[in-house]
Amino acid sequence: MTGADYLLPFRTKLRSMRTESFGADPAGARMERIRRSPHFVDGAFQNPVGARTRPSGSTVEFAKIYFNKEQRARRTPTGTVPVHATTLADLATPPAGGLRLTWMGHSSVLAEIDGRRILFDPVWGERCSPFPFAGPKRLHPAPLPLAALGSVDVVVISHDHYDHLDLPTIRALAGTDTVFAVPLGVGAHLERWGVPPNRMRELDWNETATVAGISLTATPARHFCGRGLRNQQHTLWASWAVTGPGHRIYHSGDTGYFPGFRDIGAEHGPFDATMIQIGAYSEYWPDIHMTPAEGMRAHLDLQGGRPHGVLLPIHWGTFNLAPHAWAEPGEWTRDAGEEAGQTVAFPRPGEPFEPAGKLPTAAWWRGVSQPIAHPWRRPRGAESVSETSRGDMDLAGER
């Protein structure tokens, strides 16, 4: 370091230390568009309802729980996760009913809808981290190599956190002809990683792009953004409503529960299938991730308040991101579905299924999980999840 280096602004020094995986900050015409957004207030994107984006409670108490040896053991599978073995062969034949979903793990889903292929939040990297040597590591391999997946019409990104926007995956997809649909501001990362601007559809909430006959609408979510220590809230987060000529699907991205699900459902639903975040919840961040009970309520809201379509649980099973037991999201969602009378699909990672066909429903995780308690279960005759207010729910962190 030279003497002149000490004269550089501190922010410039920080930027010079950022590796490529941190992405890029919006600037120029993109930043001007962000400033014009009705959701960008006082220099930052705002949630549809108030939300604490930083962990609440005692940091010391959280650290005790998170790093406790016994607690850490509960948060990982006890054996090899049973990844579906024939994903590639199963995808070779078009879906008979025009809609097929393949959960690749965490929030990554391949949706084949009305003759088009849409890939949500693809993460094929080994770690969800800016560094290859640190950060949460995959608990199971990707069901098939990204290159073997074949052509994709649209890649949809919900927000720019590392477990949803993965540099090596995006860089590989940048070399294809796919179009990227992303929330406002996220395009800055993609441009830095080699995606041409003409292959991006960068949307604010309630804006729609049409690609290959498929309508993609960025819908509100209750979350936050950022890939560095200094989070300016200059990139938007979103859920997505996708409509084809014959089917409708919804991907929640990451979100806390909020009343807006009803509005999204009224405008864009009902949906043949929803992909709902039900993992990585905690009492330390109750506003930005949903418990399985809240995820079930969100699905019902999206469907007009009644059981309809198929719910595919996402954002669980692949990375260790919260204090709850590894298999708890699956168990809790299974109970919530039975209580609400709602059909839920439980595919193994890489197992394709058609919402209109035979669904995977086996609790595959039980073979590689420690026993899971069910403290969320209600006594017989208790009101259903669809009738319960959020304040009455038995959240994971409250037991």
mmCIF file of C-alpha atoms in Angstrom:
data_model
loop_
_atom_site.group_PDB
_atom_site.id
_atom_site.type_symbol
_atom_site.label_atom_id
_atom_site.label_comp_id
_atom_site.label_asym_id
_atom_site.label_seq_id
_atom_site.Cartn_x
_atom_site.Cartn_y
_atom_site.Cartn_z
ATOM 1 C CA MET A 1 0.000 0.000 0.000
ATOM 2 C CA THR A 2 1.381 3.420 -0.958
ATOM 3 C CA GLY A 3 0.940 6.644 0.927
ATOM 4 C CA ALA A 4 -1.557 7.754 -1.702
ATOM 5 C CA ASP A 5 -3.749 4.752 -0.876
ATOM 6 C CA TYR A 6 -4.537 6.256 2.501
ATOM 7 C CA LEU A 7 -6.197 9.184 0.744
ATOM 8 C CA LEU A 8 -8.738 6.983 -1.059
ATOM 9 C CA PRO A 9 -12.277 7.199 0.305
ATOM 10 C CA PHE A 10 -13.110 4.327 2.643
ATOM 11 C CA ARG A 11 -15.987 3.183 0.415
ATOM 12 C CA THR A 12 -13.617 2.965 -2.567
ATOM 13 C CA LYS A 13 -11.233 0.801 -0.539
ATOM 14 C CA LEU A 14 -14.069 -1.516 0.447
ATOM 15 C CA ARG A 15 -15.160 -1.893 -3.172
ATOM 16 C CA SER A 16 -11.598 -2.701 -4.238
ATOM 17 C CA MET A 17 -11.572 -5.618 -1.781
ATOM 18 C CA ARG A 18 -14.855 -7.085 -3.031
ATOM 19 C CA THR A 19 -14.449 -10.214 -5.091
ATOM 20 C CA GLU A 20 -16.548 -10.843 -8.195
ATOM 21 C CA SER A 21 -18.978 -13.022 -6.244
ATOM 22 C CA PHE A 22 -20.217 -9.950 -4.372
ATOM 23 C CA GLY A 23 -21.707 -8.713 -7.637
ATOM 24 C CA ALA A 24 -22.146 -5.049 -8.494
ATOM 25 C CA ASP A 25 -24.069 -2.082 -7.149
ATOM 26 C CA PRO A 26 -26.775 -0.533 -9.352
ATOM 27 C CA ALA A 27 -25.661 2.694 -11.007
ATOM 28 C CA GLY A 28 -26.493 5.052 -13.861
ATOM 29 C CA ALA A 29 -29.814 4.557 -15.642
ATOM 30 C CA ARG A 30 -30.584 1.476 -13.518
ATOM 31 C CA MET A 31 -30.209 3.492 -10.306
ATOM 32 C CA GLU A 32 -32.375 6.256 -11.727
ATOM 33 C CA ARG A 33 -35.096 3.727 -12.449
ATOM 34 C CA ILE A 34 -34.783 2.387 -8.898
ATOM 35 C CA ARG A 35 -35.237 5.889 -7.484
ATOM 36 C CA ARG A 36 -38.471 6.251 -9.480
ATOM 37 C CA SER A 37 -39.938 3.068 -8.000
ATOM 38 C CA PRO A 38 -42.899 3.679 -5.668
ATOM 39 C CA HIS A 39 -41.372 1.016 -3.393
ATOM 40 C CA PHE A 40 -38.052 2.899 -3.036
ATOM 41 C CA VAL A 41 -38.446 5.353 -0.176
ATOM 42 C CA ASP A 42 -35.824 7.279 1.818
ATOM 43 C CA GLY A 43 -32.993 5.724 -0.163
ATOM 44 C CA ALA A 44 -33.991 2.057 0.191
ATOM 45 C CA PHE A 45 -36.538 -0.482 -1.021
ATOM 46 C CA GLN A 46 -39.326 -0.949 1.514
ATOM 47 C CA ASN A 47 -41.345 -4.022 2.482
ATOM 48 C CA PRO A 48 -45.113 -4.125 1.869
ATOM 49 C CA VAL A 49 -45.554 -4.243 5.660
ATOM 50 C CA GLY A 50 -42.999 -3.533 8.362
ATOM 51 C CA ALA A 51 -40.296 -6.138 8.881
ATOM 52 C CA ARG A 52 -37.214 -6.488 11.027
ATOM 53 C CA THR A 53 -34.438 -7.556 8.663
ATOM 54 C CA ARG A 54 -31.758 -7.979 11.327
ATOM 55 C CA PRO A 55 -31.910 -10.820 13.870
ATOM 56 C CA SER A 56 -33.729 -9.881 17.048
ATOM 57 C CA GLY A 57 -33.109 -11.140 20.556
ATOM 58 C CA SER A 58 -29.824 -11.912 22.254
ATOM 59 C CA THR A 59 -26.876 -12.597 19.964
ATOM 60 C CA VAL A 60 -25.203 -14.548 22.753
ATOM 61 C CA GLU A 61 -28.233 -16.783 23.257
ATOM 62 C CA PHE A 62 -28.530 -17.374 19.527
ATOM 63 C CA ALA A 63 -24.846 -18.307 19.312
ATOM 64 C CA LYS A 64 -25.262 -20.774 22.187
ATOM 65 C CA ILE A 65 -28.082 -22.504 20.339
ATOM 66 C CA TYR A 66 -26.533 -22.372 16.890
ATOM 67 C CA PHE A 67 -23.095 -23.664 17.847
ATOM 68 C CA ASN A 68 -24.179 -26.165 20.493
ATOM 69 C CA LYS A 69 -22.854 -29.587 19.480
ATOM 70 C CA GLU A 70 -26.124 -31.457 20.013
ATOM 71 C CA GLN A 71 -28.138 -28.744 18.272
ATOM 72 C CA ARG A 72 -25.769 -28.775 15.306
ATOM 73 C CA ALA A 73 -26.214 -32.533 14.957
ATOM 74 C CA ARG A 74 -29.997 -32.070 14.681
ATOM 75 C CA ARG A 75 -29.524 -29.676 11.781
ATOM 76 C CA THR A 76 -27.906 -32.190 9.431
ATOM 77 C CA PRO A 77 -29.081 -35.512 7.984
ATOM 78 C CA THR A 78 -27.829 -38.659 9.683
ATOM 79 C CA GLY A 79 -26.997 -40.316 6.379
ATOM 80 C CA THR A 80 -26.991 -39.780 2.626
ATOM 81 C CA VAL A 81 -29.962 -37.772 1.368
ATOM 82 C CA PRO A 82 -31.818 -39.942 -1.186
ATOM 83 C CA VAL A 83 -31.447 -37.828 -4.321
ATOM 84 C CA HIS A 84 -33.611 -39.080 -7.206
ATOM 85 C CA ALA A 85 -31.433 -41.239 -9.450
ATOM 86 C CA THR A 86 -33.116 -40.910 -12.848
ATOM 87 C CA THR A 87 -33.837 -37.185 -13.175
ATOM 88 C CA LEU A 88 -32.274 -36.824 -16.612
ATOM 89 C CA ALA A 89 -34.172 -39.774 -18.094
ATOM 90 C CA ASP A 90 -37.445 -38.656 -16.506
ATOM 91 C CA LEU A 91 -37.144 -35.180 -18.012
ATOM 92 C CA ALA A 92 -36.576 -36.567 -21.514
ATOM 93 C CA THR A 93 -40.328 -37.023 -22.057
ATOM 94 C CA PRO A 94 -42.627 -33.949 -22.066
ATOM 95 C CA PRO A 95 -45.175 -33.745 -19.236
ATOM 96 C CA ALA A 96 -48.407 -35.454 -20.198
ATOM 97 C CA GLY A 97 -50.587 -32.762 -18.630
ATOM 98 C CA GLY A 98 -48.559 -29.746 -19.686
ATOM 99 C CA LEU A 99 -47.145 -28.954 -16.226
ATOM 100 C CA ARG A 100 -44.306 -30.673 -14.381
ATOM 101 C CA LEU A 101 -42.158 -29.505 -11.474
ATOM 102 C CA THR A 102 -38.737 -30.788 -10.483
ATOM 103 C CA TRP A 103 -37.358 -29.626 -7.132
ATOM 104 C CA MET A 104 -33.565 -29.555 -7.445
ATOM 105 C CA GLY A 105 -33.080 -28.730 -3.753
ATOM 106 C CA HIS A 106 -33.479 -25.582 -1.623
ATOM 107 C CA SER A 107 -35.427 -23.059 -3.764
ATOM 108 C CA SER A 108 -34.244 -24.312 -7.154
ATOM 109 C CA VAL A 109 -37.135 -25.652 -9.239
ATOM 110 C CA LEU A 110 -37.411 -26.527 -12.924
ATOM 111 C CA ALA A 111 -40.975 -25.800 -14.070
ATOM 112 C CA GLU A 112 -42.090 -27.189 -17.412
ATOM 113 C CA ILE A 113 -45.226 -25.240 -18.212
ATOM 114 C CA ASP A 114 -47.196 -25.306 -21.455
ATOM 115 C CA GLY A 115 -44.207 -26.296 -23.560
ATOM 116 C CA ARG A 116 -41.701 -23.915 -21.938
ATOM 117 C CA ARG A 117 -39.003 -24.469 -19.329
ATOM 118 C CA ILE A 118 -38.504 -22.052 -16.445
ATOM 119 C CA LEU A 119 -35.733 -22.421 -13.879
ATOM 120 C CA PHE A 120 -36.320 -20.703 -10.532
ATOM 121 C CA ASP A 121 -33.440 -19.616 -8.273
ATOM 122 C CA PRO A 122 -30.860 -22.055 -9.691
ATOM 123 C CA VAL A 123 -28.057 -22.815 -7.225
ATOM 124 C CA TRP A 124 -25.655 -25.538 -8.321
ATOM 125 C CA GLY A 125 -22.682 -24.263 -6.287
ATOM 126 C CA GLU A 126 -21.236 -26.168 -3.345
ATOM 127 C CA ARG A 127 -21.635 -23.294 -0.890
ATOM 128 C CA CYS A 128 -24.061 -20.375 -0.585
ATOM 129 C CA SER A 129 -21.314 -17.908 0.197
ATOM 130 C CA PRO A 130 -19.066 -15.345 -1.508
ATOM 131 C CA PHE A 131 -16.109 -17.596 -0.664
ATOM 132 C CA PRO A 132 -15.393 -21.136 -1.902
ATOM 133 C CA PHE A 133 -13.813 -22.136 1.427
ATOM 134 C CA ALA A 134 -16.434 -20.937 3.927
ATOM 135 C CA GLY A 135 -20.176 -20.700 4.389
ATOM 136 C CA PRO A 136 -23.034 -23.215 4.394
ATOM 137 C CA LYS A 137 -22.205 -26.263 2.299
ATOM 138 C CA ARG A 138 -24.634 -28.458 0.388
ATOM 139 C CA LEU A 139 -26.086 -31.385 2.339
ATOM 140 C CA HIS A 140 -26.754 -33.304 -0.864
ATOM 141 C CA PRO A 141 -25.399 -33.035 -4.424
ATOM 142 C CA ALA A 142 -27.343 -31.417 -7.231
ATOM 143 C CA PRO A 143 -29.572 -34.103 -8.808
ATOM 144 C CA LEU A 144 -27.897 -33.678 -12.200
ATOM 145 C CA PRO A 145 -25.167 -31.497 -13.719
ATOM 146 C CA LEU A 146 -26.366 -28.089 -14.842
ATOM 147 C CA ALA A 147 -25.058 -28.722 -18.352
ATOM 148 C CA ALA A 148 -27.209 -31.855 -18.574
ATOM 149 C CA LEU A 149 -30.379 -29.930 -17.849
ATOM 150 C CA GLY A 150 -30.695 -28.812 -21.453
ATOM 151 C CA SER A 151 -32.158 -25.596 -22.802
ATOM 152 C CA VAL A 152 -34.114 -23.285 -20.500
ATOM 153 C CA ASP A 153 -36.405 -20.530 -21.781
ATOM 154 C CA VAL A 154 -36.298 -18.331 -18.673
ATOM 155 C CA VAL A 155 -34.227 -18.201 -15.494
ATOM 156 C CA VAL A 156 -36.184 -16.477 -12.705
ATOM 157 C CA ILE A 157 -34.382 -14.990 -9.695
ATOM 158 C CA SER A 158 -36.264 -14.014 -6.530
ATOM 159 C CA HIS A 159 -33.526 -11.916 -4.870
ATOM 160 C CA ASP A 160 -29.772 -11.584 -4.591
ATOM 161 C CA HIS A 161 -28.913 -13.596 -1.453
ATOM 162 C CA TYR A 162 -26.262 -16.252 -2.004
ATOM 163 C CA ASP A 163 -28.609 -19.211 -1.579
ATOM 164 C CA HIS A 164 -30.752 -17.881 -4.460
ATOM 165 C CA LEU A 165 -28.274 -16.106 -6.747
ATOM 166 C CA ASP A 166 -25.164 -18.210 -7.300
ATOM 167 C CA LEU A 167 -22.215 -16.848 -9.282
ATOM 168 C CA PRO A 168 -20.924 -20.103 -10.849
ATOM 169 C CA THR A 169 -24.454 -21.122 -11.825
ATOM 170 C CA ILE A 170 -25.285 -17.755 -13.401
ATOM 171 C CA ARG A 171 -21.973 -17.633 -15.206
ATOM 172 C CA ALA A 172 -22.675 -21.049 -16.746
ATOM 173 C CA LEU A 173 -26.186 -19.996 -17.783
ATOM 174 C CA ALA A 174 -24.879 -16.705 -19.179
ATOM 175 C CA GLY A 175 -23.255 -18.712 -21.965
ATOM 176 C CA THR A 176 -26.651 -20.005 -23.151
ATOM 177 C CA ASP A 177 -29.532 -18.247 -24.911
ATOM 178 C CA THR A 178 -31.805 -18.146 -21.869
ATOM 179 C CA VAL A 179 -33.600 -14.989 -20.755
ATOM 180 C CA PHE A 180 -33.273 -13.843 -17.128
ATOM 181 C CA ALA A 181 -36.249 -12.397 -15.242
ATOM 182 C CA VAL A 182 -35.048 -10.586 -12.108
ATOM 183 C CA PRO A 183 -36.261 -8.008 -9.590
ATOM 184 C CA LEU A 184 -35.283 -4.383 -10.100
ATOM 185 C CA GLY A 185 -31.595 -3.759 -9.407
ATOM 186 C CA VAL A 186 -30.492 -7.410 -9.523
ATOM 187 C CA GLY A 187 -29.508 -6.952 -13.159
ATOM 188 C CA ALA A 188 -26.355 -5.135 -11.998
ATOM 189 C CA HIS A 189 -24.992 -8.415 -10.628
ATOM 190 C CA LEU A 190 -25.869 -10.317 -13.778
ATOM 191 C CA GLU A 191 -24.241 -7.749 -16.064
ATOM 192 C CA ARG A 192 -21.003 -8.009 -14.116
ATOM 193 C CA TRP A 193 -21.138 -11.791 -14.511
ATOM 194 C CA GLY A 194 -21.573 -11.722 -18.274
ATOM 195 C CA VAL A 195 -25.323 -11.653 -18.937
ATOM 196 C CA PRO A 196 -26.095 -9.240 -21.819
ATOM 197 C CA PRO A 197 -28.668 -6.540 -20.949
ATOM 198 C CA ASN A 198 -30.852 -7.560 -23.906
ATOM 199 C CA ARG A 199 -31.383 -10.964 -22.273
ATOM 200 C CA MET A 200 -32.655 -9.506 -19.005
ATOM 201 C CA ARG A 201 -36.170 -8.568 -17.954
ATOM 202 C CA GLU A 202 -35.704 -6.454 -14.824
ATOM 203 C CA LEU A 203 -39.022 -5.831 -13.071
ATOM 204 C CA ASP A 204 -40.465 -3.823 -10.223
ATOM 205 C CA TRP A 205 -43.333 -5.311 -8.223
ATOM 206 C CA ASN A 206 -46.489 -5.798 -10.290
ATOM 207 C CA GLU A 207 -44.634 -5.426 -13.580
ATOM 208 C CA THR A 208 -44.939 -8.214 -16.137
ATOM 209 C CA ALA A 209 -42.719 -9.550 -18.897
ATOM 210 C CA THR A 210 -43.785 -12.033 -21.556
ATOM 211 C CA VAL A 211 -41.215 -14.533 -22.784
ATOM 212 C CA ALA A 212 -42.019 -17.260 -25.303
ATOM 213 C CA GLY A 213 -45.730 -16.922 -24.598
ATOM 214 C CA ILE A 214 -45.322 -17.167 -20.815
ATOM 215 C CA SER A 215 -46.265 -14.238 -18.581
ATOM 216 C CA LEU A 216 -43.951 -13.562 -15.617
ATOM 217 C CA THR A 217 -45.026 -11.050 -12.982
ATOM 218 C CA ALA A 218 -42.816 -9.890 -10.115
ATOM 219 C CA THR A 219 -45.102 -9.842 -7.098
ATOM 220 C CA PRO A 220 -44.447 -8.439 -3.599
ATOM 221 C CA ALA A 221 -42.604 -10.339 -0.883
ATOM 222 C CA ARG A 222 -41.560 -9.495 2.674
ATOM 223 C CA HIS A 223 -37.809 -9.918 2.839
ATOM 224 C CA PHE A 224 -34.597 -7.956 2.178
ATOM 225 C CA CYS A 225 -31.524 -8.029 -0.057
ATOM 226 C CA GLY A 226 -27.756 -7.726 -0.148
ATOM 227 C CA ARG A 227 -24.524 -9.590 -0.847
ATOM 228 C CA GLY A 228 -22.104 -7.632 1.330
ATOM 229 C CA LEU A 229 -21.603 -6.335 4.847
ATOM 230 C CA ARG A 230 -22.935 -2.935 3.843
ATOM 231 C CA ASN A 231 -26.505 -3.544 2.728
ATOM 232 C CA GLN A 232 -27.955 -0.487 0.969
ATOM 233 C CA GLN A 233 -31.295 -2.140 0.068
ATOM 234 C CA HIS A 234 -30.822 -1.073 -3.554
ATOM 235 C CA THR A 235 -31.893 -4.401 -5.079
ATOM 236 C CA LEU A 236 -35.473 -5.571 -4.867
ATOM 237 C CA TRP A 237 -36.766 -8.951 -3.692
ATOM 238 C CA ALA A 238 -39.847 -10.585 -5.209
ATOM 239 C CA SER A 239 -42.128 -13.553 -5.459
ATOM 240 C CA TRP A 240 -43.268 -14.597 -8.951
ATOM 241 C CA ALA A 241 -46.606 -15.396 -10.567
ATOM 242 C CA VAL A 242 -46.182 -17.265 -13.854
ATOM 243 C CA THR A 243 -48.999 -17.790 -16.328
ATOM 244 C CA GLY A 244 -49.022 -19.899 -19.468
ATOM 245 C CA PRO A 245 -51.841 -20.599 -21.927
ATOM 246 C CA GLY A 246 -53.084 -23.472 -19.770
ATOM 247 C CA HIS A 247 -51.500 -23.269 -16.308
ATOM 248 C CA ARG A 248 -50.606 -20.898 -13.466
ATOM 249 C CA ILE A 249 -47.813 -21.351 -10.918
ATOM 250 C CA TYR A 250 -46.322 -19.281 -8.096
ATOM 251 C CA HIS A 251 -42.845 -19.160 -6.528
ATOM 252 C CA SER A 252 -42.578 -17.393 -3.173
ATOM 253 C CA GLY A 253 -38.853 -16.729 -3.085
ATOM 254 C CA ASP A 254 -37.981 -15.822 0.505
ATOM 255 C CA THR A 255 -40.669 -14.015 2.453
ATOM 256 C CA GLY A 256 -42.311 -13.551 5.789
ATOM 257 C CA TYR A 257 -46.056 -13.956 6.000
ATOM 258 C CA PHE A 258 -48.073 -10.855 5.075
ATOM 259 C CA PRO A 259 -51.668 -10.146 3.978
ATOM 260 C CA GLY A 260 -50.565 -9.432 0.410
ATOM 261 C CA PHE A 261 -50.763 -13.108 -0.518
ATOM 262 C CA ARG A 262 -54.527 -12.702 -0.773
ATOM 263 C CA ASP A 263 -54.114 -9.837 -3.234
ATOM 264 C CA ILE A 264 -51.608 -11.804 -5.328
ATOM 265 C CA GLY A 265 -53.995 -14.737 -5.475
ATOM 266 C CA ALA A 266 -56.940 -12.545 -6.414
ATOM 267 C CA GLU A 267 -54.954 -10.914 -9.216
ATOM 268 C CA HIS A 268 -53.019 -13.878 -10.613
ATOM 269 C CA GLY A 269 -54.488 -17.086 -9.173
ATOM 270 C CA PRO A 270 -55.753 -19.551 -8.381
ATOM 271 C CA PHE A 271 -52.622 -21.575 -9.093
ATOM 272 C CA ASP A 272 -52.187 -25.149 -10.241
ATOM 273 C CA ALA A 273 -49.132 -25.302 -7.995
ATOM 274 C CA THR A 274 -47.305 -23.059 -5.563
ATOM 275 C CA MET A 275 -43.669 -23.329 -4.510
ATOM 276 C CA ILE A 276 -43.606 -21.999 -0.948
ATOM 277 C CA GLN A 277 -40.675 -21.272 1.386
ATOM 278 C CA ILE A 278 -41.141 -23.316 4.575
ATOM 279 C CA GLY A 279 -37.582 -23.633 5.925
ATOM 280 C CA ALA A 280 -34.865 -21.535 7.646
ATOM 281 C CA TYR A 281 -37.368 -19.938 10.039
ATOM 282 C CA SER A 282 -36.515 -18.755 13.542
ATOM 283 C CA GLU A 283 -37.856 -16.606 16.342
ATOM 284 C CA TYR A 284 -34.785 -14.447 15.691
ATOM 285 C CA TRP A 285 -36.084 -13.402 12.245
ATOM 286 C CA PRO A 286 -39.877 -13.957 12.328
ATOM 287 C CA ASP A 287 -40.698 -11.255 9.755
ATOM 288 C CA ILE A 288 -38.622 -12.423 6.788
ATOM 289 C CA HIS A 289 -39.076 -16.227 6.618
ATOM 290 C CA MET A 290 -42.206 -18.326 7.100
ATOM 291 C CA THR A 291 -42.742 -21.333 9.307
ATOM 292 C CA PRO A 292 -44.523 -24.290 7.657
ATOM 293 C CA ALA A 293 -47.795 -23.187 9.294
ATOM 294 C CA GLU A 294 -47.398 -19.708 7.830
ATOM 295 C CA GLY A 295 -46.386 -21.185 4.476
ATOM 296 C CA MET A 296 -49.588 -23.231 4.464
ATOM 297 C CA ARG A 297 -51.605 -20.143 5.302
ATOM 298 C CA ALA A 298 -49.881 -18.250 2.473
ATOM 299 C CA HIS A 299 -50.787 -21.015 0.023
ATOM 300 C CA LEU A 300 -54.423 -20.948 1.098
ATOM 301 C CA ASP A 301 -54.499 -17.152 0.789
ATOM 302 C CA LEU A 302 -53.100 -17.431 -2.737
ATOM 303 C CA GLN A 303 -55.861 -19.914 -3.576
ATOM 304 C CA GLY A 304 -58.724 -17.730 -2.414
ATOM 305 C CA GLY A 305 -58.879 -19.091 1.130
ATOM 306 C CA ARG A 306 -59.552 -22.731 0.312
ATOM 307 C CA PRO A 307 -57.478 -25.849 -0.430
ATOM 308 C CA HIS A 308 -56.652 -25.925 -4.127
ATOM 309 C CA GLY A 309 -53.836 -27.048 -6.376
ATOM 310 C CA VAL A 310 -50.610 -28.551 -5.050
ATOM 311 C CA LEU A 311 -48.115 -27.031 -2.623
ATOM 312 C CA LEU A 312 -44.435 -27.830 -3.206
ATOM 313 C CA PRO A 313 -42.347 -26.998 -0.108
ATOM 314 C CA ILE A 314 -39.047 -25.268 -0.927
ATOM 315 C CA HIS A 315 -36.116 -23.647 0.900
ATOM 316 C CA TRP A 316 -35.289 -26.636 3.069
ATOM 317 C CA GLY A 317 -33.202 -29.818 3.096
ATOM 318 C CA THR A 318 -30.163 -28.562 1.138
ATOM 319 C CA PHE A 319 -28.378 -25.991 3.317
ATOM 320 C CA ASN A 320 -28.146 -25.578 7.083
ATOM 321 C CA LEU A 321 -29.344 -21.985 7.579
ATOM 322 C CA ALA A 322 -31.345 -21.914 10.842
ATOM 323 C CA PRO A 323 -31.499 -23.488 14.334
ATOM 324 C CA HIS A 324 -34.384 -25.864 13.626
ATOM 325 C CA ALA A 325 -33.883 -29.576 13.001
ATOM 326 C CA TRP A 326 -33.003 -30.547 9.427
ATOM 327 C CA ALA A 327 -36.178 -32.522 8.752
ATOM 328 C CA GLU A 328 -38.562 -30.415 10.835
ATOM 329 C CA PRO A 329 -39.870 -28.340 7.884
ATOM 330 C CA GLY A 330 -40.933 -31.511 6.090
ATOM 331 C CA GLU A 331 -42.661 -32.988 9.133
ATOM 332 C CA TRP A 332 -44.413 -29.764 10.060
ATOM 333 C CA THR A 333 -45.583 -29.100 6.489
ATOM 334 C CA ARG A 334 -46.918 -32.645 6.285
ATOM 335 C CA ASP A 335 -48.981 -32.082 9.429
ATOM 336 C CA ALA A 336 -50.119 -28.632 8.274
ATOM 337 C CA GLY A 337 -51.306 -30.077 4.957
ATOM 338 C CA GLU A 338 -53.317 -32.815 6.655
ATOM 339 C CA GLU A 339 -54.841 -30.311 9.070
ATOM 340 C CA ALA A 340 -55.862 -27.925 6.275
ATOM 341 C CA GLY A 341 -56.982 -30.626 3.837
ATOM 342 C CA GLN A 342 -54.411 -29.327 1.348
ATOM 343 C CA THR A 343 -52.510 -31.534 -1.104
ATOM 344 C CA VAL A 344 -48.732 -31.294 -0.623
ATOM 345 C CA ALA A 345 -46.041 -32.887 -2.786
ATOM 346 C CA PHE A 346 -42.891 -34.216 -1.104
ATOM 347 C CA PRO A 347 -40.489 -35.149 -3.902
ATOM 348 C CA ARG A 348 -36.945 -36.213 -3.232
ATOM 349 C CA PRO A 349 -34.451 -33.744 -4.721
ATOM 350 C CA GLY A 350 -34.550 -34.258 -8.477
ATOM 351 C CA GLU A 351 -37.842 -36.198 -8.564
ATOM 352 C CA PRO A 352 -40.153 -34.737 -11.255
ATOM 353 C CA PHE A 353 -43.907 -34.807 -10.711
ATOM 354 C CA GLU A 354 -47.002 -33.502 -12.438
ATOM 355 C CA PRO A 355 -49.448 -31.662 -10.164
ATOM 356 C CA ALA A 356 -52.341 -33.232 -12.072
ATOM 357 C CA GLY A 357 -50.872 -36.716 -11.809
ATOM 358 C CA LYS A 358 -49.626 -39.064 -9.109
ATOM 359 C CA LEU A 359 -47.828 -37.089 -6.433
ATOM 360 C CA PRO A 360 -44.794 -38.058 -4.359
ATOM 361 C CA THR A 361 -46.043 -38.100 -0.778
ATOM 362 C CA ALA A 362 -43.675 -40.400 1.157
ATOM 363 C CA ALA A 363 -41.760 -38.887 4.089
ATOM 364 C CA TRP A 364 -38.408 -39.780 2.506
ATOM 365 C CA TRP A 365 -36.416 -37.717 5.029
ATOM 366 C CA ARG A 366 -37.277 -40.012 7.955
ATOM 367 C CA GLY A 367 -34.691 -42.561 6.892
ATOM 368 C CA VAL A 368 -31.853 -40.048 7.358
ATOM 369 C CA SER A 369 -33.152 -37.928 10.220
ATOM 370 C CA GLN A 370 -33.101 -38.004 13.972
ATOM 371 C CA PRO A 371 -36.589 -38.376 15.503
ATOM 372 C CA ILE A 372 -38.608 -35.178 15.199
ATOM 373 C CA ALA A 373 -41.002 -33.973 17.886
ATOM 374 C CA HIS A 374 -44.335 -32.518 16.763
ATOM 375 C CA PRO A 375 -45.099 -29.768 19.301
ATOM 376 C CA TRP A 376 -47.069 -27.824 16.652
ATOM 377 C CA ARG A 377 -49.807 -30.463 16.482
ATOM 378 C CA ARG A 378 -53.202 -29.269 17.686
ATOM 379 C CA PRO A 379 -55.671 -31.232 19.808
ATOM 380 C CA ARG A 380 -58.523 -32.813 17.878
ATOM 381 C CA GLY A 381 -61.240 -30.303 17.134
ATOM 382 C CA ALA A 382 -58.894 -27.298 17.125
ATOM 383 C CA GLU A 383 -59.453 -24.724 14.395
ATOM 384 C CA SER A 384 -57.720 -25.214 11.067
ATOM 385 C CA VAL A 385 -54.643 -23.295 9.943
ATOM 386 C CA SER A 386 -56.726 -21.369 7.421
ATOM 387 C CA GLU A 387 -58.909 -20.027 10.244
ATOM 388 C CA THR A 388 -56.116 -19.221 12.652
ATOM 389 C CA SER A 389 -54.666 -15.779 13.027
ATOM 390 C CA ARG A 390 -50.896 -15.447 12.810
ATOM 391 C CA GLY A 391 -50.770 -14.397 16.429
ATOM 392 C CA ASP A 392 -52.260 -17.725 17.539
ATOM 393 C CA MET A 393 -49.860 -19.928 15.586
ATOM 394 C CA ASP A 394 -47.403 -22.111 17.462
ATOM 395 C CA LEU A 395 -44.249 -20.857 15.775
ATOM 396 C CA ALA A 396 -41.097 -22.959 15.889
ATOM 397 C CA GLY A 397 -39.241 -20.391 17.933
ATOM 398 C CA GLU A 398 -42.027 -20.074 20.497
ATOM 399 C CA ARG A 399 -42.053 -23.626 21.761
#
